[in-house]
Short mmCIF file of C-alpha atoms in Angstrom, two decimals:
data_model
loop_
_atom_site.label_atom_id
_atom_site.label_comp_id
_atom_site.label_asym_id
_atom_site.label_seq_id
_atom_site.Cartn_x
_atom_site.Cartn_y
_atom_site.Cartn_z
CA UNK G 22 -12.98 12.35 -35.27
CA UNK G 23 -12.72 13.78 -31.50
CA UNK G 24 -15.18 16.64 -32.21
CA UNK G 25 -17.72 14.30 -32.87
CA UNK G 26 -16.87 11.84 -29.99
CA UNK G 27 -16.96 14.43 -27.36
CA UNK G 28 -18.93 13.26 -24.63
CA UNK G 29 -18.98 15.00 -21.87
CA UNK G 30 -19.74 12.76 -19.36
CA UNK G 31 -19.48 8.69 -19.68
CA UNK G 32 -22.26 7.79 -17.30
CA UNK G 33 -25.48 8.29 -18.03
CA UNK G 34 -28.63 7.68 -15.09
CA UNK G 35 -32.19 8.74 -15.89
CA UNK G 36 -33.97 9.05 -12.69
CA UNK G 37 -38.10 9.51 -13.12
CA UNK G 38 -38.33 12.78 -11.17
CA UNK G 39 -40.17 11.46 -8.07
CA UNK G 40 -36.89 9.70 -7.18
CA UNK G 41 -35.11 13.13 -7.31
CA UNK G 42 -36.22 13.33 -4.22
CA UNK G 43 -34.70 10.56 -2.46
CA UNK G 44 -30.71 11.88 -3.28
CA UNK G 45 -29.00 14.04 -1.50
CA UNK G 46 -27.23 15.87 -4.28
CA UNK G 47 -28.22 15.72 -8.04
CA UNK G 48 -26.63 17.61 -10.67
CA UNK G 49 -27.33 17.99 -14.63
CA UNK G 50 -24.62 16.94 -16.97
CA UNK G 51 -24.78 18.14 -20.82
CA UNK G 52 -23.70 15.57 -22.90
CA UNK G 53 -23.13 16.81 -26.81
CA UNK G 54 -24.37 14.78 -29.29
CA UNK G 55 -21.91 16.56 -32.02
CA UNK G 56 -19.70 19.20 -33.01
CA UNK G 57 -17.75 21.88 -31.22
CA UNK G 58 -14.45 21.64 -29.34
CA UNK G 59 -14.15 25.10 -29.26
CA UNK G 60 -17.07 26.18 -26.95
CA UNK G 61 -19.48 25.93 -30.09
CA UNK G 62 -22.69 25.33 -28.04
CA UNK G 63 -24.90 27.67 -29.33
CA UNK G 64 -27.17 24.96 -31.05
CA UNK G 65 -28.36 23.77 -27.80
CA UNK G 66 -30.83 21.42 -29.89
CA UNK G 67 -27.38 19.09 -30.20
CA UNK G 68 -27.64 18.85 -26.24
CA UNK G 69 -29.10 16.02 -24.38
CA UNK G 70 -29.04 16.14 -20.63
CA UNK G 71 -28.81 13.89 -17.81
CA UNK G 72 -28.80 13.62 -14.23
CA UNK G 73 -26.09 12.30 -12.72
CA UNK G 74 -26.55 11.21 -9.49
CA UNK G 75 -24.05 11.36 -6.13
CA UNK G 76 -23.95 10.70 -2.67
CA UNK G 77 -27.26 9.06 -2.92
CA UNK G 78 -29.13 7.45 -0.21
CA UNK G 79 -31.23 4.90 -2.09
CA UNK G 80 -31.12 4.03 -4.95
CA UNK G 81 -32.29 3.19 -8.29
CA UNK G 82 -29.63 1.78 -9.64
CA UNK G 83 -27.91 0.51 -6.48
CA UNK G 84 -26.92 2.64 -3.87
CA UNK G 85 -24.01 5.00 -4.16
CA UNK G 86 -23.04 5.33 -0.06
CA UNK G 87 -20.58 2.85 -0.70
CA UNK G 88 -18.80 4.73 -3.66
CA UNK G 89 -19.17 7.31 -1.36
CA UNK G 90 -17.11 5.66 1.50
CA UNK G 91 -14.62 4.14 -1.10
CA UNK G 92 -13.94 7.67 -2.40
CA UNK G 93 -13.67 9.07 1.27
CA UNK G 94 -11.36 6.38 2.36
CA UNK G 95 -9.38 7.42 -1.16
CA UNK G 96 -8.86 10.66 0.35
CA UNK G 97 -7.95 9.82 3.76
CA UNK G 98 -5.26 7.28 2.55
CA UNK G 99 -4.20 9.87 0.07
CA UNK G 100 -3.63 12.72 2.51
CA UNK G 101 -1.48 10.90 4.89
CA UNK G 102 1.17 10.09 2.28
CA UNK G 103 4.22 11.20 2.45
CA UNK G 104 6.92 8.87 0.39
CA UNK G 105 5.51 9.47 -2.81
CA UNK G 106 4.59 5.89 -3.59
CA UNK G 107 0.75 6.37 -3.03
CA UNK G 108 -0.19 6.65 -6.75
CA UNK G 109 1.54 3.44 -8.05
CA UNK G 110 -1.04 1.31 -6.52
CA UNK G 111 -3.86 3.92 -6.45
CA UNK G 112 -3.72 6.11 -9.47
CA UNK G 113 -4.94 5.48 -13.37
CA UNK G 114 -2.36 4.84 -16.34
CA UNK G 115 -2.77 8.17 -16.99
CA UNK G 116 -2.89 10.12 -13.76
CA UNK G 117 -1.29 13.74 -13.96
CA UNK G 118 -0.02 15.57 -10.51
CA UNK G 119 -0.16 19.27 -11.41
CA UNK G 120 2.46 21.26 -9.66
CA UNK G 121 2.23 24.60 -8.30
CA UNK G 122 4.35 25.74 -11.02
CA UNK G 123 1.43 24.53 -13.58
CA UNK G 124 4.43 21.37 -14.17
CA UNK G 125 2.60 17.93 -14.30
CA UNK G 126 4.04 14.85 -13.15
CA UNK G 127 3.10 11.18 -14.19
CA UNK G 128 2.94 8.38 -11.34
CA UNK G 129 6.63 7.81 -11.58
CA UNK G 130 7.58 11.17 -12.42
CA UNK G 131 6.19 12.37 -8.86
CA UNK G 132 6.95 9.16 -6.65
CA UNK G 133 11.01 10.54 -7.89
CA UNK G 134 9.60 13.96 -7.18
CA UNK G 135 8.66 13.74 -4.30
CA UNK G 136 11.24 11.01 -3.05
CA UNK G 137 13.97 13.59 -4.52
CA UNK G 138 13.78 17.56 -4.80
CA UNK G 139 10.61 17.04 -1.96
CA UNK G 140 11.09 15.46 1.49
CA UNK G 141 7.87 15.26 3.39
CA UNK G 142 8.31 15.39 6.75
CA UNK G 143 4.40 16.38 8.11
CA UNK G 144 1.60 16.50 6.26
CA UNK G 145 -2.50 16.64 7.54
CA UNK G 146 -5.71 17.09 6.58
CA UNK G 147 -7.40 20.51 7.14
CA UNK G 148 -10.79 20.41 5.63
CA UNK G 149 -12.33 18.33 3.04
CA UNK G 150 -14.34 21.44 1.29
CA UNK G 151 -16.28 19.21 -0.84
CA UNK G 152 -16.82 15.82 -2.40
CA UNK G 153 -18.78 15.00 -5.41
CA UNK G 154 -19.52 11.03 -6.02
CA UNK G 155 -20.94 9.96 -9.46
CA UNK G 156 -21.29 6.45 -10.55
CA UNK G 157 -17.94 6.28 -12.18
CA UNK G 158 -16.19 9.55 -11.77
CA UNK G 159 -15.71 11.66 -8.35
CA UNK G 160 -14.16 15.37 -7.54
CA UNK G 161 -12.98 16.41 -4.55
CA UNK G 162 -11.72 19.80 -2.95
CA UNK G 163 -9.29 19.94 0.20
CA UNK G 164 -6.93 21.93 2.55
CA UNK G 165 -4.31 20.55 3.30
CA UNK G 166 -1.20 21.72 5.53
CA UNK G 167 2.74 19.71 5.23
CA UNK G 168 5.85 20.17 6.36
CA UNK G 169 8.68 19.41 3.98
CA UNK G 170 11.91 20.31 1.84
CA UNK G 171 11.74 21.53 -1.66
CA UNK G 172 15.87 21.24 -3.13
CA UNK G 173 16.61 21.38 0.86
CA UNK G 174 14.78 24.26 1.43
CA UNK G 175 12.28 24.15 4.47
CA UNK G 176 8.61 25.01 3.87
CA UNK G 177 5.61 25.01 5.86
CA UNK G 178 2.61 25.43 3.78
CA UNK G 179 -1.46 25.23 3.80
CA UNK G 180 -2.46 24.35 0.14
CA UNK G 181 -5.71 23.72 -1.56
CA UNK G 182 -5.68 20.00 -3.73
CA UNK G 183 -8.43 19.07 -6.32
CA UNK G 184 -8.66 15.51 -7.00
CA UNK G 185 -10.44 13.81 -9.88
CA UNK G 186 -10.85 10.04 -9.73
CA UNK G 187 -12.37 7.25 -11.54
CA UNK G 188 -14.01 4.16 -11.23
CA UNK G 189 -12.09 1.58 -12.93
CA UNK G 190 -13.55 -2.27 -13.31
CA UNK G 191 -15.15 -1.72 -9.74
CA UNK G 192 -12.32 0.04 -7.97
CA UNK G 193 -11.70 4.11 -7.23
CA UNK G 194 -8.41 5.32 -8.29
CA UNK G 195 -6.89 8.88 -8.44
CA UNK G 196 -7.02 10.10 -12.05
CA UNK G 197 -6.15 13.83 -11.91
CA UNK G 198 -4.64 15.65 -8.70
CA UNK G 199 -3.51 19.43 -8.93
CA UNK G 200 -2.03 21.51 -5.93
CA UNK G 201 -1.94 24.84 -5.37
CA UNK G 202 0.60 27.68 -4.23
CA UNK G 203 0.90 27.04 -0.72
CA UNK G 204 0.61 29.85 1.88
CA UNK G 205 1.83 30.17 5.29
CA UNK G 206 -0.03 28.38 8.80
CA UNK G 207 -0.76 31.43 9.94
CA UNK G 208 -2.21 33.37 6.96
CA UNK G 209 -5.90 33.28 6.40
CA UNK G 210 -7.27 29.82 5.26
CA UNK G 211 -8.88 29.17 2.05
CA UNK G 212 -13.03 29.60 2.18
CA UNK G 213 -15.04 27.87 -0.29
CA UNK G 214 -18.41 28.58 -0.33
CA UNK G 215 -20.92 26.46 -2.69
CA UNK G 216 -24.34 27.41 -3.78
#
């Protein structure tokens, strides 16, 4: 039964606290033992937590700076695309591209999506806002800015993207990707700003 198989997070990493110190970025991940799809956490005595570690610099378990640069180079190869063909190679059976509209597209849903209704004539980087390395899963947050045709209608848009990806028998792949409304070059950027 799925609400007692929810686990919240698949990779587990218990550091002993004087190696805390040696990562860049740690974060605590609740992982429930049982019960409650429908925000029943009250019983926090069902809780166990974690660390999770990311963009380490040592490590215990191996060193995570070259997830770190496999996820980066994810991006980079990501945010140059423009045919629509990107997420064959590099996205999970199940990756989901979440429109603006709130629409999701599978892999070959979008690759005719954006080889159809959208031509891409321009599209950059802006700002990576932030990028969150685990040992099997990733996030990232970014500005982008394209150039295109939606039904032959020209737009020129700066748009916020969160990715999720995975780490699949050794290899990062693009799991989850979801755009926003895009607003014009010369409106105010998006600011992020993380505690």
């Amino acid at each position: 039964m799925l609400r007692r198989a929810l686990l919240l997070t698949a990779s587990v990493i218990r550091p002993a606290a004087g190696f805390q110190k040696s990562f860049k970025h740690t974060s605590t991940v609740l992982r429930k033992a049982g019960g409650g799809l429908n925000g029943d956490f009250a019983d926090k005595s069902s809780f166990h937590t974690s660390t999770v570690l990311s963009e380490a610099k040592g490590g215990l378990d191996g060193d995570f700076a070259d997830d770190k640069a496999a996820v980066d180079d994810l991006i980079k190869r990501w945010s140059a695309s423009k045919d629509g063909t990107f997420f064959e190679e590099n996205g999970t059976a199940d990756f989901q591209f979440v429109r603006p509209s709130g629409n999701p597209l599978s892999k070959s849903d979008y690759k005719a999506f954006v080889g159809g209704d959208v031509k891409i004539t321009d599209i950059e980087m802006v700002k990576v806002n932030k990028v969150d390395v685990g040992a099997d899963m990733a996030f990232a947050c970014v500005t982008q800015s394209a150039t295109f045709t939606y039904q032959g209608e020209p737009n020129d848009d700066v748009f916020v993207v969160s990715l999720v990806m995975k780490k699949v028998e050794g290899k990062w792949f693009v799991s989850w990707c979801h755009r926003s409304s895009g607003r014009k070059p010369d409106e105010d950027k998006p600011v992020f700003v993380f505690a």
